[in-house]
Amino acid sequence: MRKLKLKAMAKINLGLDVVRKREDGYHEVRMIMQTIHMYDQLQLLMMDTPGIRVKTNLYYLPENEDNLVYKAAKLLMDEFHIQKGIHIDLHKFIPVAAGMAGGSSDAAAVLVGVNRMFHLGLSSEELMQRGVKIGADIPYCIMRGTALAEGIGEKLTRLPAMPHCHVLIAKPGIHVSTKFVYSNLKANELMVHPDIDGQIAAIQNRDLKQIAALMGNVLETVTIPAYPVIQEIKDQMLECGALNAMMSGSGPTVFGLFDREEKAKRASERLKRSELAKQVYITGMFNGGI
């Protein structure tokens, strides 16, 4: 198998709680992760000469060892002493630096692809154990679907699939540093935490309205004061009939859940007219495998 085409799916957080900041500096989280039907495309090509080459469609993305896809390929190729080379062609569609795990998902797809291409025989669990070495979101991006993530994000529990709904994605024209958000989060002083257990029960009951009602992201306490446009986008989605709207991850992307497509379309058109968001898409939940 000398050529492989793969899709790297984006994620949103239906709930994101930071339990505490650990003594080692890492933050302990409880998050409900959900894959959505938005993806980057990757093509992997085996080369007879050793080495890793990366090509992307965005001029500002690194094409060397600073790119997670390079690190993912190197991780497996070094461990298994693979003598052939690989060319990775990455076509980005998921918004960059957006709180949607685009880079982690690209790396996850490369781990899966290298495993298949070179017949390494690793299970998904074994790939997840390796993936966490280069990114806490990578194990989830290998698993996909609906899941509870704990620890630093690497302890995963699969949940029942989310009920059908329409997801509106809106990313304003700003970049938010994940490091900035977590370093300014007063994790041990948070007074309000999202009801993650209640949301899990609502998912098990396939109660879309209750799932939406219990959405919460503690990172908004840092990001919204610094970037008020995030709240403006949320407000517009809610005014157009979203069951709820929230920032994904450390932002700045906002997503809204809608029970009817026409409401999502109305919100999408309004956001485009307002120019609050530079990238606006309507999509849905994804619960398939990689």
Short mmCIF file of C-alpha atoms in Angstrom, two decimals:
data_model
loop_
_atom_site.label_atom_id
_atom_site.label_comp_id
_atom_site.label_asym_id
_atom_site.label_seq_id
_atom_site.Cartn_x
_atom_site.Cartn_y
_atom_site.Cartn_z
CA MET A 1 0.00 0.00 0.00
CA ARG A 2 2.03 2.97 -1.30
CA LYS A 3 -0.66 5.66 -1.13
CA LEU A 4 -3.33 6.42 1.47
CA LYS A 5 -6.01 9.11 1.69
CA LEU A 6 -7.37 9.97 5.14
CA LYS A 7 -9.78 12.41 6.77
CA ALA A 8 -8.84 14.16 10.01
CA MET A 9 -12.06 15.15 11.79
CA ALA A 10 -12.59 18.25 13.93
CA LYS A 11 -13.98 18.18 17.48
CA ILE A 12 -16.02 20.41 19.73
CA ASN A 13 -16.37 20.29 23.51
CA LEU A 14 -19.97 19.92 24.68
CA GLY A 15 -18.72 20.47 28.23
CA LEU A 16 -15.30 21.55 29.49
CA ASP A 17 -14.43 21.68 33.17
CA VAL A 18 -11.02 22.22 34.73
CA VAL A 19 -11.02 20.40 38.05
CA ARG A 20 -7.74 21.77 39.35
CA LYS A 21 -4.25 22.86 38.47
CA ARG A 22 -1.80 20.14 39.45
CA GLU A 23 1.54 20.73 41.14
CA ASP A 24 3.33 19.71 37.93
CA GLY A 25 1.66 22.63 36.12
CA TYR A 26 -0.79 20.53 34.11
CA HIS A 27 -4.51 21.12 34.39
CA GLU A 28 -6.81 18.24 35.30
CA VAL A 29 -9.92 18.32 33.13
CA ARG A 30 -13.31 16.67 32.65
CA MET A 31 -14.57 17.23 29.13
CA ILE A 32 -17.22 15.82 26.86
CA MET A 33 -15.69 15.59 23.41
CA GLN A 34 -17.65 15.28 20.17
CA THR A 35 -16.44 14.74 16.62
CA ILE A 36 -18.16 16.83 13.95
CA HIS A 37 -18.38 16.35 10.21
CA MET A 38 -15.64 18.81 9.30
CA TYR A 39 -12.25 17.53 8.26
CA ASP A 40 -8.79 18.10 6.87
CA GLN A 41 -7.62 15.82 4.04
CA LEU A 42 -4.30 14.00 4.13
CA GLN A 43 -2.55 11.98 1.47
CA LEU A 44 0.32 9.73 2.54
CA LEU A 45 2.75 8.52 -0.11
CA MET A 46 5.47 5.95 0.57
CA MET A 47 8.94 6.89 -0.72
CA ASP A 48 11.82 4.53 -1.41
CA THR A 49 14.32 6.99 0.06
CA PRO A 50 14.31 7.59 3.85
CA GLY A 51 12.90 10.76 5.35
CA ILE A 52 9.69 12.62 6.10
CA ARG A 53 8.40 15.36 3.80
CA VAL A 54 5.42 17.55 4.62
CA LYS A 55 3.48 19.80 2.24
CA THR A 56 0.49 21.95 3.25
CA ASN A 57 -1.94 24.25 1.46
CA LEU A 58 -1.38 27.08 4.00
CA TYR A 59 1.82 29.09 3.61
CA TYR A 60 2.12 29.89 7.32
CA LEU A 61 2.09 26.28 8.58
CA PRO A 62 5.47 24.65 9.27
CA GLU A 63 6.51 21.84 6.93
CA ASN A 64 9.21 20.48 9.22
CA GLU A 65 9.52 18.83 12.66
CA ASP A 66 7.47 21.70 14.17
CA ASN A 67 4.34 20.27 12.53
CA LEU A 68 2.49 17.61 14.54
CA VAL A 69 2.05 15.41 11.44
CA TYR A 70 5.84 15.25 11.10
CA LYS A 71 6.21 14.37 14.79
CA ALA A 72 3.53 11.65 14.48
CA ALA A 73 5.22 10.01 11.49
CA LYS A 74 8.67 10.23 13.13
CA LEU A 75 7.37 8.67 16.35
CA LEU A 76 6.37 5.42 14.63
CA MET A 77 9.08 5.37 11.98
CA ASP A 78 11.81 5.70 14.61
CA GLU A 79 10.28 3.09 16.92
CA PHE A 80 9.89 0.51 14.15
CA HIS A 81 13.11 1.43 12.30
CA ILE A 82 11.26 2.04 9.04
CA GLN A 83 13.83 2.51 6.29
CA LYS A 84 11.52 3.86 3.62
CA GLY A 85 10.33 7.46 3.59
CA ILE A 86 6.93 9.14 3.62
CA HIS A 87 5.49 12.23 1.93
CA ILE A 88 2.54 13.83 3.74
CA ASP A 89 0.30 16.19 1.78
CA LEU A 90 -1.96 18.04 4.23
CA HIS A 91 -4.92 20.05 2.96
CA LYS A 92 -6.31 22.12 5.84
CA PHE A 93 -9.99 22.98 6.12
CA ILE A 94 -10.53 22.92 9.91
CA PRO A 95 -9.87 26.45 11.20
CA VAL A 96 -6.33 26.79 12.59
CA ALA A 97 -5.71 27.67 16.27
CA ALA A 98 -9.45 27.48 16.82
CA GLY A 99 -10.08 25.10 19.74
CA MET A 100 -11.16 22.30 17.37
CA ALA A 101 -8.11 20.00 17.64
CA GLY A 102 -7.25 20.30 13.95
CA GLY A 103 -3.52 19.74 14.48
CA SER A 104 -4.10 16.86 16.89
CA SER A 105 -6.55 15.24 14.48
CA ASP A 106 -4.05 15.54 11.62
CA ALA A 107 -1.42 13.83 13.79
CA ALA A 108 -3.91 11.11 14.77
CA ALA A 109 -4.67 10.44 11.10
CA VAL A 110 -0.94 10.14 10.34
CA LEU A 111 -0.46 7.63 13.17
CA VAL A 112 -3.32 5.55 11.77
CA GLY A 113 -1.98 5.93 8.22
CA VAL A 114 1.62 4.98 9.02
CA ASN A 115 0.35 1.97 10.99
CA ARG A 116 -1.64 0.79 7.95
CA MET A 117 0.89 1.67 5.28
CA PHE A 118 3.79 -0.16 6.93
CA HIS A 119 1.69 -2.99 8.41
CA LEU A 120 2.79 -2.32 11.97
CA GLY A 121 -0.20 -4.16 13.47
CA LEU A 122 -0.86 -1.69 16.29
CA SER A 123 -4.35 -1.54 17.80
CA SER A 124 -6.20 1.76 18.28
CA GLU A 125 -5.36 1.57 22.00
CA GLU A 126 -1.67 1.12 21.23
CA LEU A 127 -1.75 4.08 18.85
CA MET A 128 -3.48 6.16 21.53
CA GLN A 129 -0.76 5.27 24.08
CA ARG A 130 1.86 6.56 21.67
CA GLY A 131 -0.12 9.59 20.51
CA VAL A 132 -0.41 11.13 23.98
CA LYS A 133 3.38 11.59 23.96
CA ILE A 134 3.00 14.39 21.40
CA GLY A 135 -0.43 15.79 22.29
CA ALA A 136 -3.11 15.28 24.94
CA ASP A 137 -5.98 15.47 22.40
CA ILE A 138 -4.47 12.90 20.01
CA PRO A 139 -5.83 9.77 21.77
CA TYR A 140 -9.36 11.19 21.51
CA CYS A 141 -8.82 12.10 17.85
CA ILE A 142 -7.96 8.45 17.20
CA MET A 143 -11.04 7.24 19.11
CA ARG A 144 -13.54 9.80 17.72
CA GLY A 145 -17.26 9.99 18.46
CA THR A 146 -18.71 11.02 21.82
CA ALA A 147 -16.43 10.56 24.83
CA LEU A 148 -15.62 11.71 28.35
CA ALA A 149 -12.01 12.87 28.63
CA GLU A 150 -10.33 13.11 32.03
CA GLY A 151 -6.82 13.54 33.45
CA ILE A 152 -5.02 15.90 31.05
CA GLY A 153 -7.44 14.69 28.38
CA GLU A 154 -5.92 11.27 27.77
CA LYS A 155 -8.23 9.15 29.98
CA LEU A 156 -11.15 8.37 27.71
CA THR A 157 -14.54 6.76 28.28
CA ARG A 158 -16.72 6.19 25.22
CA LEU A 159 -20.28 7.53 25.52
CA PRO A 160 -23.42 6.79 23.47
CA ALA A 161 -23.66 8.68 20.19
CA MET A 162 -25.09 12.19 20.32
CA PRO A 163 -28.61 12.64 18.97
CA HIS A 164 -28.94 14.24 15.54
CA CYS A 165 -28.76 18.03 15.37
CA HIS A 166 -27.34 20.83 13.26
CA VAL A 167 -24.06 22.42 14.37
CA LEU A 168 -23.17 25.97 13.39
CA ILE A 169 -19.46 26.75 13.55
CA ALA A 170 -18.25 30.37 13.63
CA LYS A 171 -14.62 31.44 14.04
CA PRO A 172 -13.84 35.13 14.43
CA GLY A 173 -10.75 36.55 12.73
CA ILE A 174 -8.56 36.27 15.82
CA HIS A 175 -6.12 33.70 17.16
CA VAL A 176 -6.17 32.71 20.81
CA SER A 177 -3.14 31.14 22.46
CA THR A 178 -4.04 28.04 24.45
CA LYS A 179 -1.06 28.82 26.68
CA PHE A 180 -2.47 32.32 27.36
CA VAL A 181 -5.87 30.90 28.32
CA TYR A 182 -4.61 28.21 30.70
CA SER A 183 -1.94 30.43 32.27
CA ASN A 184 -4.60 33.04 33.09
CA LEU A 185 -7.19 30.56 34.32
CA LYS A 186 -7.61 30.63 38.09
CA ALA A 187 -8.49 26.95 38.13
CA ASN A 188 -8.46 26.50 41.89
CA GLU A 189 -10.70 29.54 42.43
CA LEU A 190 -13.52 28.67 40.01
CA MET A 191 -16.88 28.95 41.74
CA VAL A 192 -19.06 27.57 38.93
CA HIS A 193 -18.44 24.27 37.18
CA PRO A 194 -20.45 22.70 34.33
CA ASP A 195 -22.55 19.66 35.26
CA ILE A 196 -20.56 17.06 33.32
CA ASP A 197 -22.28 14.10 35.00
CA GLY A 198 -25.71 15.59 34.25
CA GLN A 199 -24.70 16.04 30.64
CA ILE A 200 -23.55 12.43 30.41
CA ALA A 201 -26.97 11.33 31.73
CA ALA A 202 -28.68 13.53 29.13
CA ILE A 203 -26.56 11.95 26.37
CA GLN A 204 -27.51 8.50 27.62
CA ASN A 205 -31.17 9.57 27.52
CA ARG A 206 -30.73 11.12 24.04
CA ASP A 207 -32.21 14.36 25.39
CA LEU A 208 -30.81 17.01 23.04
CA LYS A 209 -32.40 19.97 24.82
CA GLN A 210 -30.99 18.91 28.19
CA ILE A 211 -27.55 18.26 26.68
CA ALA A 212 -27.59 21.79 25.28
CA ALA A 213 -28.93 23.30 28.51
CA LEU A 214 -26.01 21.82 30.46
CA MET A 215 -23.28 23.04 28.09
CA GLY A 216 -20.51 24.95 29.84
CA ASN A 217 -16.85 25.83 29.34
CA VAL A 218 -14.84 27.30 32.22
CA LEU A 219 -12.20 28.62 29.79
CA GLU A 220 -14.72 31.25 28.69
CA THR A 221 -13.97 33.02 32.00
CA VAL A 222 -10.59 33.94 30.51
CA THR A 223 -11.24 34.16 26.79
CA ILE A 224 -14.47 36.17 26.64
CA PRO A 225 -13.19 39.13 28.74
CA ALA A 226 -10.10 39.23 26.52
CA TYR A 227 -12.05 38.78 23.26
CA PRO A 228 -15.66 40.06 23.64
CA VAL A 229 -16.47 39.11 20.03
CA ILE A 230 -16.87 35.51 21.27
CA GLN A 231 -19.84 36.55 23.43
CA GLU A 232 -21.30 38.59 20.56
CA ILE A 233 -21.26 35.51 18.31
CA LYS A 234 -22.87 33.40 21.04
CA ASP A 235 -25.60 36.01 21.51
CA GLN A 236 -26.40 36.11 17.79
CA MET A 237 -26.70 32.31 17.64
CA LEU A 238 -29.05 32.29 20.66
CA GLU A 239 -31.17 35.09 19.18
CA CYS A 240 -31.56 32.99 16.03
CA GLY A 241 -32.88 29.97 17.94
CA ALA A 242 -29.82 27.96 18.99
CA LEU A 243 -30.59 25.52 21.80
CA ASN A 244 -27.32 26.80 23.23
CA ALA A 245 -24.01 28.25 22.03
CA MET A 246 -20.55 27.95 23.51
CA MET A 247 -16.85 28.40 22.81
CA SER A 248 -15.04 25.19 21.87
CA GLY A 249 -11.84 24.34 23.72
CA SER A 250 -9.71 27.39 24.43
CA GLY A 251 -11.37 29.21 21.55
CA PRO A 252 -11.99 31.33 19.71
CA THR A 253 -14.41 29.18 17.69
CA VAL A 254 -18.03 29.28 18.83
CA PHE A 255 -20.55 26.55 18.02
CA GLY A 256 -24.30 26.47 18.35
CA LEU A 257 -26.60 23.46 18.48
CA PHE A 258 -29.84 23.74 16.50
CA ASP A 259 -32.78 21.35 16.33
CA ARG A 260 -33.90 22.70 12.94
CA GLU A 261 -31.78 23.38 9.87
CA GLU A 262 -33.64 26.57 8.91
CA LYS A 263 -32.70 28.14 12.26
CA ALA A 264 -29.04 27.25 11.72
CA LYS A 265 -29.17 28.74 8.22
CA ARG A 266 -30.75 31.94 9.51
CA ALA A 267 -28.04 32.26 12.17
CA SER A 268 -25.33 31.53 9.60
CA GLU A 269 -26.60 34.23 7.24
CA ARG A 270 -26.86 36.77 10.06
CA LEU A 271 -23.32 36.05 11.27
CA LYS A 272 -21.95 36.43 7.75
CA ARG A 273 -23.72 39.78 7.36
CA SER A 274 -22.46 41.00 10.73
CA GLU A 275 -18.86 40.05 9.83
CA LEU A 276 -18.27 39.03 13.45
CA ALA A 277 -16.96 35.70 12.19
CA LYS A 278 -14.55 35.15 9.31
CA GLN A 279 -15.37 31.46 8.89
CA VAL A 280 -18.95 30.18 9.19
CA TYR A 281 -20.09 26.61 8.47
CA ILE A 282 -23.11 24.40 9.13
CA THR A 283 -22.31 20.76 9.84
CA GLY A 284 -23.43 17.87 12.02
CA MET A 285 -22.26 15.24 14.49
CA PHE A 286 -19.92 12.47 13.39
CA ASN A 287 -19.89 9.16 15.22
CA GLY A 288 -18.11 6.86 12.77
CA GLY A 289 -14.65 5.34 13.07
CA ILE A 290 -11.37 6.50 11.61
#
